[in-house]
Amino acid sequence: MSEKTAGQKKQEALSYKKKNYFETASPAERKEMFDYAEGYKVFLDKGKTEREACDFAVNAAKEKGFTEYRFGDKLKKGDKKYFVNRGKSVVIFRIGTENIEEDGLRIIASHIDAPRVDIKQNPLYEEGNMCFLKTHYYGGIKKYQWTAIPLALHGAVVLKDGSKIDISIGEDEGDPVFCINDILPHLGREQMAGPAGKIIEGEQLNVLVGGLPYDDKEVNDKIKLTVLSVLNEKYGMCEEDFLSSELCAVPAFRARDIGVDRSLIGAYGHDDRVCAYPALTAVLDNDSRHTVLSMLVDKEEIGSEGTTGIQSKVYEDLMEEISVALGANFRKVRANSKCLSSDVTAAYDPNFPSVFEKMNSAMLSCGTCMSKFTGAGGKSSSNDASAEFVGEIRKAFASEGVVWQTAELGKVDAGGGGTVAKFVAKLNIDTVDLGVPVVSMHAPFEVVSKADLFSNYKAFLAFLK
Ligand code: MN
Ligand code: MN
């Protein structure tokens, strides 16, 4: 190889270029990436709903010696705790050795709900010798993507007597699955003329759950009665119990490697479990001097509302409780706190170049991606992080050799989106978005790179250091 010219050297020193993390990683680090992905796939398969992901996180925390915290409990340096909110969100936290009034909290906020198809409160009917559940979709989905794929039913039902049962049908190899019907192409002329938003309409997202008539000539709705009988036999349920249920249909397939080189992962619900898993493991694996909180929250996909979404006072209360328990002034604590709002972003997709501005798009495998701002139409509704805070995070990443990138969600005015960042920032906590680029986001089968997953984990470790 010949000597570099002065111009080449100068170009290297002055120019910025994203790096493909697979290319820069050593063979040992590459192996770490692939090994880490195996644990993540287990999390994906076991935690398809916020309730299940919450349970998974609690069990993982318990295994690492974390114990349950309730409001009012005493806290001391070194404590390892988890705080469960209604079984749907959880904060895993660890009290550091630093004075939290001066040092603040290090918060990683990610979400464990994902777009899906929820079952209505009075859902069951039969027609055309088929029995269905009526649904109301949850989060931003392209409805047509949810037809003609195997679906599993997950959730909880509170019975008449007040007891709660957990339901999961369609995950075990021998389980039946469910589906939403679509029309054959032969009769799809009108449907295929579009628009795409109307190919399948909300009230057509009915989940097929049975076809066997009950053996009694004297009853009507025989297939519905068979379905009810099976549910009654298995779960003690009757039709009225749907009134107090939270059931949803999610893709029944498991997380799989994609590509002959196995570099990518295809699965339901990478958004936002691809950030929640690193956020969980980073805190469990960490021995930070800081007081760190990993918040795995619910309801992000419908605006962070309700008692379990990040806008709920419960998270602020928890931070205040921690401050008070440690004898610190909460206002000072939060003023000195820092947060990574950890949510996914759109990966540049060469099949749809028109919606991206390539220079400021997240490139697959170039590491976890920082979005200084999100929002739509002129940064509206966005937490726009300060250059100072971005600079601080950048420095922390550089000192730990984190391969990362920045991006915006698509072209200016192509659309937009938001995360929990703006709600955390409102508490007077410096916050910036950081998360994994996803291909086919919000589809039943989303794609991420193992390099970006691992980069996200490394970024969290650097942030907590
Ligand atoms: Mn998300
Ligand atoms: Mn989302």
Short mmCIF file of C-alpha atoms and ligand atoms in Angstrom, two decimals:
data_model
loop_
_atom_site.label_atom_id
_atom_site.label_comp_id
_atom_site.label_asym_id
_atom_site.label_seq_id
_atom_site.Cartn_x
_atom_site.Cartn_y
_atom_site.Cartn_z
CA MET A 1 0.00 0.00 0.00
CA SER A 2 1.29 3.42 -0.90
CA GLU A 3 1.68 6.37 1.51
CA LYS A 4 -1.42 8.53 1.98
CA THR A 5 -1.26 11.95 0.35
CA ALA A 6 -1.58 15.15 2.40
CA GLY A 7 -5.08 15.65 1.00
CA GLN A 8 -6.14 12.11 1.90
CA LYS A 9 -4.85 12.58 5.44
CA LYS A 10 -6.64 15.89 5.78
CA GLN A 11 -9.85 14.41 4.44
CA GLU A 12 -9.64 11.60 6.98
CA ALA A 13 -9.05 14.06 9.82
CA LEU A 14 -11.77 16.55 8.89
CA SER A 15 -14.61 14.60 7.30
CA TYR A 16 -17.40 12.64 8.92
CA LYS A 17 -18.63 9.33 7.61
CA LYS A 18 -20.86 6.69 9.17
CA LYS A 19 -19.30 3.32 9.80
CA ASN A 20 -20.82 -0.11 9.36
CA TYR A 21 -20.43 -1.68 12.82
CA PHE A 22 -20.04 -5.18 11.37
CA GLU A 23 -17.03 -3.91 9.41
CA THR A 24 -15.31 -2.19 12.30
CA ALA A 25 -15.97 -4.87 14.94
CA SER A 26 -13.25 -7.37 15.81
CA PRO A 27 -14.05 -11.07 15.33
CA ALA A 28 -14.51 -11.36 19.11
CA GLU A 29 -16.93 -8.42 19.19
CA ARG A 30 -18.82 -9.84 16.25
CA LYS A 31 -19.27 -13.05 18.17
CA GLU A 32 -20.55 -11.03 21.14
CA MET A 33 -23.11 -9.36 18.85
CA PHE A 34 -24.42 -12.69 17.64
CA ASP A 35 -24.48 -14.21 21.14
CA TYR A 36 -26.31 -11.19 22.56
CA ALA A 37 -28.96 -11.54 19.85
CA GLU A 38 -29.84 -15.04 21.08
CA GLY A 39 -30.97 -13.68 24.46
CA TYR A 40 -32.92 -10.95 22.72
CA LYS A 41 -34.83 -13.46 20.59
CA VAL A 42 -35.94 -15.27 23.76
CA PHE A 43 -37.23 -11.95 25.13
CA LEU A 44 -39.13 -11.32 21.87
CA ASP A 45 -40.83 -14.71 21.97
CA LYS A 46 -41.69 -14.61 25.67
CA GLY A 47 -42.77 -10.98 25.87
CA LYS A 48 -45.18 -10.24 23.04
CA THR A 49 -47.42 -8.02 25.18
CA GLU A 50 -46.56 -5.40 27.78
CA ARG A 51 -47.78 -7.73 30.54
CA GLU A 52 -45.52 -10.55 29.37
CA ALA A 53 -42.52 -8.27 28.78
CA CYS A 54 -43.04 -6.82 32.26
CA ASP A 55 -43.08 -10.33 33.79
CA PHE A 56 -39.96 -11.25 31.85
CA ALA A 57 -38.12 -8.17 33.12
CA VAL A 58 -39.18 -8.80 36.71
CA ASN A 59 -37.99 -12.41 36.55
CA ALA A 60 -34.67 -11.38 34.99
CA ALA A 61 -34.22 -8.75 37.73
CA LYS A 62 -35.04 -11.23 40.49
CA GLU A 63 -32.43 -13.62 39.10
CA LYS A 64 -29.84 -10.86 39.46
CA GLY A 65 -30.79 -10.22 43.08
CA PHE A 66 -33.16 -7.29 42.58
CA THR A 67 -36.09 -7.08 45.01
CA GLU A 68 -39.49 -5.40 44.80
CA TYR A 69 -39.84 -1.76 45.81
CA ARG A 70 -43.09 -0.19 46.99
CA PHE A 71 -43.75 3.49 47.68
CA GLY A 72 -42.55 4.42 51.16
CA ASP A 73 -39.86 1.72 51.36
CA LYS A 74 -36.45 2.74 52.70
CA LEU A 75 -33.59 2.91 50.22
CA LYS A 76 -29.82 2.98 50.59
CA LYS A 77 -26.73 3.07 48.38
CA GLY A 78 -26.23 -0.17 46.49
CA ASP A 79 -29.92 -1.20 46.57
CA LYS A 80 -31.14 -3.10 43.52
CA LYS A 81 -34.90 -2.75 43.07
CA TYR A 82 -37.80 -3.12 40.67
CA PHE A 83 -41.09 -1.26 40.80
CA VAL A 84 -44.06 -2.81 39.03
CA ASN A 85 -46.94 -0.62 37.84
CA ARG A 86 -50.16 -2.63 37.40
CA GLY A 87 -48.34 -5.54 35.80
CA LYS A 88 -47.87 -3.55 32.57
CA SER A 89 -44.85 -1.40 33.16
CA VAL A 90 -41.80 -1.76 35.35
CA VAL A 91 -38.90 0.38 36.48
CA ILE A 92 -35.71 -1.52 37.28
CA PHE A 93 -33.40 0.66 39.34
CA ARG A 94 -30.21 0.67 41.24
CA ILE A 95 -29.03 3.19 43.83
CA GLY A 96 -25.49 4.36 43.06
CA THR A 97 -22.75 5.68 45.27
CA GLU A 98 -22.85 9.28 43.99
CA ASN A 99 -24.84 11.98 45.78
CA ILE A 100 -28.04 12.04 43.72
CA GLU A 101 -28.74 15.71 44.42
CA GLU A 102 -25.58 16.65 42.49
CA ASP A 103 -25.36 13.68 40.16
CA GLY A 104 -29.06 13.23 39.37
CA LEU A 105 -30.52 10.06 37.90
CA ARG A 106 -29.49 8.24 34.73
CA ILE A 107 -32.71 7.19 33.06
CA ILE A 108 -33.28 4.94 30.07
CA ALA A 109 -36.92 5.03 28.96
CA SER A 110 -38.23 2.49 26.48
CA HIS A 111 -41.64 1.00 25.83
CA ILE A 112 -42.93 -2.57 25.87
CA ASP A 113 -46.30 -2.19 24.16
CA ALA A 114 -46.45 -2.77 20.41
CA PRO A 115 -49.01 -2.26 17.64
CA ARG A 116 -51.51 -5.11 17.52
CA VAL A 117 -55.18 -5.98 17.14
CA ASP A 118 -57.18 -5.75 20.36
CA ILE A 119 -60.35 -7.77 20.94
CA LYS A 120 -63.54 -5.75 21.56
CA GLN A 121 -65.52 -6.04 24.80
CA ASN A 122 -68.48 -7.79 23.13
CA PRO A 123 -66.63 -9.57 20.36
CA LEU A 124 -68.04 -13.02 19.60
CA TYR A 125 -70.34 -13.82 16.64
CA GLU A 126 -70.84 -16.40 13.93
CA GLU A 127 -71.64 -15.98 10.28
CA GLY A 128 -71.09 -18.07 7.16
CA ASN A 129 -70.25 -21.12 9.27
CA MET A 130 -67.31 -19.30 10.83
CA CYS A 131 -66.96 -17.80 14.29
CA PHE A 132 -65.12 -14.50 14.77
CA LEU A 133 -63.94 -12.02 17.37
CA LYS A 134 -64.52 -8.35 16.56
CA THR A 135 -61.47 -6.13 17.14
CA HIS A 136 -60.26 -2.58 17.52
CA TYR A 137 -56.65 -2.16 16.41
CA TYR A 138 -54.06 -0.68 18.80
CA GLY A 139 -51.43 1.75 17.53
CA GLY A 140 -50.48 2.74 14.02
CA ILE A 141 -50.88 -0.24 11.72
CA LYS A 142 -51.33 -0.76 8.01
CA LYS A 143 -54.46 -2.86 8.40
CA TYR A 144 -53.96 -4.90 5.23
CA GLN A 145 -50.69 -6.31 6.65
CA TRP A 146 -52.56 -8.15 9.41
CA THR A 147 -54.66 -10.41 7.18
CA ALA A 148 -53.78 -13.98 6.19
CA ILE A 149 -51.02 -14.48 8.75
CA PRO A 150 -51.10 -16.78 11.79
CA LEU A 151 -52.11 -14.92 14.93
CA ALA A 152 -51.95 -15.82 18.61
CA LEU A 153 -54.31 -14.61 21.33
CA HIS A 154 -52.75 -13.10 24.43
CA GLY A 155 -54.07 -11.27 27.43
CA ALA A 156 -55.97 -11.34 30.66
CA VAL A 157 -59.60 -11.89 31.59
CA VAL A 158 -61.17 -10.95 34.90
CA LEU A 159 -63.98 -13.42 35.61
CA LYS A 160 -67.31 -12.70 37.32
CA ASP A 161 -65.90 -13.69 40.72
CA GLY A 162 -63.05 -11.19 40.35
CA SER A 163 -60.33 -13.76 39.71
CA LYS A 164 -57.94 -13.07 36.83
CA ILE A 165 -56.78 -15.58 34.25
CA ASP A 166 -53.93 -15.17 31.81
CA ILE A 167 -54.49 -16.38 28.29
CA SER A 168 -51.95 -17.33 25.65
CA ILE A 169 -53.09 -19.47 22.72
CA GLY A 170 -51.03 -19.98 19.60
CA GLU A 171 -47.46 -19.90 20.87
CA ASP A 172 -46.84 -23.58 21.62
CA GLU A 173 -46.09 -25.88 18.70
CA GLY A 174 -49.28 -27.90 19.28
CA ASP A 175 -51.55 -24.87 19.79
CA PRO A 176 -54.15 -23.77 17.28
CA VAL A 177 -53.69 -20.29 15.79
CA PHE A 178 -56.08 -17.66 14.45
CA CYS A 179 -56.22 -15.34 11.44
CA ILE A 180 -57.95 -12.43 9.77
CA ASN A 181 -59.48 -13.23 6.38
CA ASP A 182 -58.69 -11.52 3.08
CA ILE A 183 -60.46 -11.79 -0.24
CA LEU A 184 -59.00 -13.87 -3.09
CA PRO A 185 -57.33 -11.87 -5.90
CA HIS A 186 -59.88 -13.26 -8.36
CA LEU A 187 -62.56 -11.20 -6.63
CA GLY A 188 -60.29 -8.42 -5.48
CA ARG A 189 -60.66 -6.06 -8.44
CA GLU A 190 -62.48 -3.35 -6.52
CA GLN A 191 -60.41 -3.86 -3.37
CA MET A 192 -57.10 -3.62 -5.21
CA ALA A 193 -58.10 -0.37 -6.87
CA GLY A 194 -57.36 1.13 -3.45
CA PRO A 195 -56.73 3.42 -1.69
CA ALA A 196 -54.47 1.23 0.49
CA GLY A 197 -56.02 2.57 3.69
CA LYS A 198 -59.31 1.04 2.61
CA ILE A 199 -58.08 -2.36 1.35
CA ILE A 200 -59.10 -3.74 4.72
CA GLU A 201 -61.19 -1.52 6.96
CA GLY A 202 -61.25 -1.49 10.75
CA GLU A 203 -64.49 -3.44 11.03
CA GLN A 204 -63.15 -6.13 8.68
CA LEU A 205 -60.31 -7.01 11.08
CA ASN A 206 -62.30 -9.89 12.53
CA VAL A 207 -60.32 -12.78 13.98
CA LEU A 208 -61.37 -16.29 12.89
CA VAL A 209 -61.69 -18.48 15.99
CA GLY A 210 -63.88 -21.48 15.14
CA GLY A 211 -65.97 -23.54 12.73
CA LEU A 212 -67.45 -26.53 14.55
CA PRO A 213 -71.23 -26.57 15.24
CA TYR A 214 -72.35 -27.60 18.71
CA ASP A 215 -74.13 -30.95 18.57
CA ASP A 216 -77.70 -29.89 19.45
CA LYS A 217 -80.42 -29.24 16.88
CA GLU A 218 -82.34 -27.02 19.28
CA VAL A 219 -79.77 -24.21 19.63
CA ASN A 220 -78.93 -21.29 17.35
CA ASP A 221 -75.39 -20.01 16.82
CA LYS A 222 -74.00 -23.51 17.22
CA ILE A 223 -70.41 -22.60 16.27
CA LYS A 224 -70.36 -19.74 18.72
CA LEU A 225 -71.60 -22.14 21.39
CA THR A 226 -68.75 -24.56 20.64
CA VAL A 227 -66.21 -21.74 21.00
CA LEU A 228 -67.81 -20.65 24.27
CA SER A 229 -67.82 -24.24 25.53
CA VAL A 230 -64.11 -24.66 24.83
CA LEU A 231 -63.28 -21.33 26.53
CA ASN A 232 -65.46 -22.33 29.47
CA GLU A 233 -63.83 -25.73 29.78
CA LYS A 234 -60.28 -24.34 29.54
CA TYR A 235 -60.61 -21.04 31.39
CA GLY A 236 -63.92 -21.08 33.24
CA MET A 237 -65.02 -18.17 31.01
CA CYS A 238 -68.49 -17.26 29.82
CA GLU A 239 -69.38 -14.69 27.14
CA GLU A 240 -70.00 -11.91 29.66
CA ASP A 241 -66.39 -12.22 30.88
CA PHE A 242 -65.17 -10.58 27.64
CA LEU A 243 -66.54 -7.36 29.15
CA SER A 244 -63.68 -7.31 31.63
CA SER A 245 -60.96 -8.67 29.39
CA GLU A 246 -57.87 -7.34 27.68
CA LEU A 247 -57.18 -9.72 24.86
CA CYS A 248 -55.20 -9.06 21.74
CA ALA A 249 -54.17 -10.82 18.57
CA VAL A 250 -50.46 -10.72 17.81
CA PRO A 251 -48.42 -12.52 15.15
CA ALA A 252 -47.99 -16.17 16.16
CA PHE A 253 -44.57 -16.59 14.55
CA ARG A 254 -41.29 -16.48 16.44
CA ALA A 255 -38.23 -14.31 16.08
CA ARG A 256 -35.98 -15.68 13.34
CA ASP A 257 -32.58 -14.88 11.90
CA ILE A 258 -32.79 -13.29 8.46
CA GLY A 259 -30.25 -13.76 5.69
CA VAL A 260 -27.88 -16.56 4.80
CA ASP A 261 -25.30 -14.76 6.97
CA ARG A 262 -27.80 -14.54 9.87
CA SER A 263 -26.91 -10.87 10.38
CA LEU A 264 -30.47 -9.62 10.81
CA ILE A 265 -33.45 -10.54 12.98
CA GLY A 266 -37.05 -10.65 11.82
CA ALA A 267 -39.76 -10.55 14.49
CA TYR A 268 -42.97 -9.04 15.72
CA GLY A 269 -42.52 -6.05 18.02
CA HIS A 270 -38.90 -4.94 17.62
CA ASP A 271 -40.49 -1.53 18.24
CA ASP A 272 -39.62 -1.09 21.02
CA ARG A 273 -38.35 -4.33 22.51
CA VAL A 274 -35.11 -3.91 20.57
CA CYS A 275 -34.46 -0.99 22.92
CA ALA A 276 -36.21 -2.39 26.01
CA TYR A 277 -34.02 -5.51 26.07
CA PRO A 278 -30.71 -3.61 25.99
CA ALA A 279 -32.18 -1.12 28.52
CA LEU A 280 -33.03 -4.01 30.81
CA THR A 281 -29.78 -5.93 30.43
CA ALA A 282 -27.61 -2.82 30.66
CA VAL A 283 -29.05 -2.00 34.08
CA LEU A 284 -28.95 -5.60 35.29
CA ASP A 285 -25.34 -6.03 34.14
CA ASN A 286 -24.21 -2.67 35.43
CA ASP A 287 -22.33 -1.57 38.49
CA SER A 288 -22.64 2.15 37.89
CA ARG A 289 -21.70 4.76 40.47
CA HIS A 290 -24.80 6.64 39.28
CA THR A 291 -28.34 5.95 40.37
CA VAL A 292 -29.84 4.36 37.27
CA LEU A 293 -33.42 3.70 36.24
CA SER A 294 -34.55 1.57 33.35
CA MET A 295 -38.17 2.44 32.69
CA LEU A 296 -40.06 -0.08 30.58
CA VAL A 297 -43.36 1.67 29.96
CA ASP A 298 -46.70 0.96 28.32
CA LYS A 299 -49.07 2.84 25.96
CA GLU A 300 -46.40 4.62 23.90
CA GLU A 301 -48.09 3.46 20.72
CA ILE A 302 -51.30 5.29 21.63
CA GLY A 303 -49.76 8.51 22.96
CA SER A 304 -48.23 7.48 26.32
CA GLU A 305 -51.60 7.92 28.02
CA GLY A 306 -53.26 6.30 31.03
CA THR A 307 -51.87 5.03 34.31
CA THR A 308 -49.14 2.97 32.64
CA GLY A 309 -48.01 5.36 29.89
CA ILE A 310 -45.09 7.68 30.56
CA GLN A 311 -47.39 10.66 31.10
CA SER A 312 -48.71 8.97 34.26
CA LYS A 313 -47.63 10.67 37.49
CA VAL A 314 -46.47 7.29 38.78
CA TYR A 315 -43.01 7.66 37.24
CA GLU A 316 -42.51 11.15 38.61
CA ASP A 317 -43.77 9.90 41.99
CA LEU A 318 -41.22 7.10 41.91
CA MET A 319 -38.35 9.50 41.17
CA GLU A 320 -39.55 11.72 43.99
CA GLU A 321 -39.86 8.77 46.37
CA ILE A 322 -36.30 7.72 45.55
CA SER A 323 -35.07 11.27 46.16
CA VAL A 324 -36.92 11.58 49.46
CA ALA A 325 -35.78 8.15 50.66
CA LEU A 326 -32.19 9.24 50.06
CA GLY A 327 -32.74 12.59 51.79
CA ALA A 328 -32.37 14.60 48.59
CA ASN A 329 -34.28 17.56 47.15
CA PHE A 330 -36.28 16.19 44.21
CA ARG A 331 -36.11 19.42 42.23
CA LYS A 332 -32.33 19.38 42.39
CA VAL A 333 -32.25 15.68 41.57
CA ARG A 334 -34.27 15.99 38.41
CA ALA A 335 -32.50 19.16 37.30
CA ASN A 336 -29.29 17.12 37.28
CA SER A 337 -30.80 13.99 35.75
CA LYS A 338 -30.25 12.76 32.21
CA CYS A 339 -32.40 10.54 30.07
CA LEU A 340 -32.02 8.49 26.94
CA SER A 341 -35.47 8.10 25.46
CA SER A 342 -34.85 4.81 23.82
CA ASP A 343 -37.08 4.14 20.88
CA VAL A 344 -36.62 2.85 17.38
CA THR A 345 -36.26 4.90 14.23
CA ALA A 346 -36.83 4.13 10.56
CA ALA A 347 -33.93 2.45 8.79
CA TYR A 348 -33.22 3.72 5.27
CA ASP A 349 -34.87 1.32 2.85
CA PRO A 350 -33.57 1.38 -0.74
CA ASN A 351 -36.94 0.02 -1.87
CA PHE A 352 -38.59 3.27 -0.77
CA PRO A 353 -35.93 5.96 -1.32
CA SER A 354 -38.43 8.75 -1.97
CA VAL A 355 -39.42 9.17 1.69
CA PHE A 356 -35.84 9.40 2.98
CA GLU A 357 -33.18 12.07 2.86
CA LYS A 358 -30.16 9.81 2.66
CA MET A 359 -27.60 11.98 4.47
CA ASN A 360 -29.81 12.15 7.56
CA SER A 361 -31.28 8.65 7.51
CA ALA A 362 -30.46 5.78 9.80
CA MET A 363 -28.41 3.25 7.87
CA LEU A 364 -28.82 -0.38 8.79
CA SER A 365 -25.87 -1.79 10.78
CA CYS A 366 -24.28 1.63 11.33
CA GLY A 367 -25.12 1.44 15.02
CA THR A 368 -27.78 2.76 17.32
CA CYS A 369 -29.25 6.02 16.14
CA MET A 370 -29.63 9.34 17.91
CA SER A 371 -32.49 11.63 16.90
CA LYS A 372 -31.86 15.08 18.29
CA PHE A 373 -35.50 15.82 17.56
CA THR A 374 -38.55 13.96 16.29
CA GLY A 375 -41.97 15.45 15.58
CA ALA A 376 -43.58 16.44 12.29
CA GLY A 377 -44.00 19.54 10.15
CA GLY A 378 -41.23 21.82 11.44
CA LYS A 379 -40.16 19.80 14.52
CA SER A 380 -43.64 20.29 15.97
CA SER A 381 -44.35 18.37 19.21
CA SER A 382 -40.73 17.39 19.54
CA ASN A 383 -38.20 17.44 22.33
CA ASP A 384 -35.30 19.07 20.53
CA ALA A 385 -32.27 18.14 22.63
CA SER A 386 -29.60 20.81 23.16
CA ALA A 387 -26.23 20.74 21.43
CA GLU A 388 -24.66 20.71 24.90
CA PHE A 389 -26.47 17.53 25.94
CA VAL A 390 -25.82 15.82 22.60
CA GLY A 391 -22.16 16.81 22.97
CA GLU A 392 -22.01 15.23 26.40
CA ILE A 393 -23.51 11.95 25.18
CA ARG A 394 -21.25 12.01 22.13
CA LYS A 395 -18.21 12.29 24.37
CA ALA A 396 -19.36 9.39 26.55
CA PHE A 397 -19.89 7.20 23.47
CA ALA A 398 -16.51 8.13 22.00
CA SER A 399 -14.66 7.20 25.18
CA GLU A 400 -16.28 3.75 25.15
CA GLY A 401 -15.86 3.17 21.42
CA VAL A 402 -19.59 3.05 20.67
CA VAL A 403 -20.40 2.92 16.97
CA TRP A 404 -23.48 5.11 16.52
CA GLN A 405 -25.17 7.49 14.09
CA THR A 406 -27.74 10.26 13.93
CA ALA A 407 -30.85 10.57 11.80
CA GLU A 408 -34.24 12.10 11.30
CA LEU A 409 -37.36 10.07 10.73
CA GLY A 410 -37.57 10.45 6.96
CA LYS A 411 -37.60 13.48 4.70
CA VAL A 412 -38.78 16.86 5.93
CA ASP A 413 -42.58 16.89 5.64
CA ALA A 414 -42.78 13.22 4.58
CA GLY A 415 -44.60 12.44 7.82
CA GLY A 416 -43.22 12.12 11.32
CA GLY A 417 -43.60 10.61 14.72
CA GLY A 418 -42.92 11.06 18.39
CA THR A 419 -41.62 9.18 21.40
CA VAL A 420 -41.69 9.51 25.19
CA ALA A 421 -38.80 12.01 25.06
CA LYS A 422 -40.92 15.17 25.25
CA PHE A 423 -42.75 13.96 28.35
CA VAL A 424 -39.57 13.16 30.28
CA ALA A 425 -38.00 16.45 29.18
CA LYS A 426 -40.98 18.33 30.64
CA LEU A 427 -39.82 17.23 34.10
CA ASN A 428 -36.73 19.40 33.57
CA ILE A 429 -34.62 16.39 32.63
CA ASP A 430 -32.19 16.59 29.70
CA THR A 431 -33.40 13.98 27.23
CA VAL A 432 -32.46 12.75 23.79
CA ASP A 433 -33.79 9.94 21.59
CA LEU A 434 -31.55 6.98 20.91
CA GLY A 435 -32.62 3.69 19.40
CA VAL A 436 -32.25 0.97 16.82
CA PRO A 437 -33.11 1.49 13.13
CA VAL A 438 -35.98 -0.77 12.05
CA VAL A 439 -37.04 -1.90 8.57
CA SER A 440 -40.82 -2.36 8.01
CA MET A 441 -41.61 -0.68 11.34
CA HIS A 442 -45.06 -1.46 12.76
CA ALA A 443 -45.51 -4.38 10.34
CA PRO A 444 -46.25 -7.81 11.86
CA PHE A 445 -42.69 -8.82 10.92
CA GLU A 446 -40.08 -6.10 11.47
CA VAL A 447 -36.36 -6.31 10.73
CA VAL A 448 -33.32 -5.11 12.69
CA SER A 449 -29.56 -5.66 12.47
CA LYS A 450 -27.73 -7.59 15.18
CA ALA A 451 -24.99 -4.95 14.99
CA ASP A 452 -27.44 -2.16 15.86
CA LEU A 453 -28.96 -4.15 18.71
CA PHE A 454 -25.54 -4.68 20.26
CA SER A 455 -24.51 -1.08 19.60
CA ASN A 456 -27.61 0.03 21.53
CA TYR A 457 -26.55 -2.12 24.49
CA LYS A 458 -23.00 -0.72 24.38
CA ALA A 459 -24.36 2.83 24.17
CA PHE A 460 -26.41 2.29 27.32
CA LEU A 461 -23.39 0.92 29.19
CA ALA A 462 -21.42 4.02 28.14
CA PHE A 463 -24.27 6.31 29.26
CA LEU A 464 -24.40 4.64 32.67
CA LYS A 465 -20.65 4.68 33.21
MN MN B 1 -41.60 2.94 19.56
MN MN B 2 -44.04 2.58 17.37
#
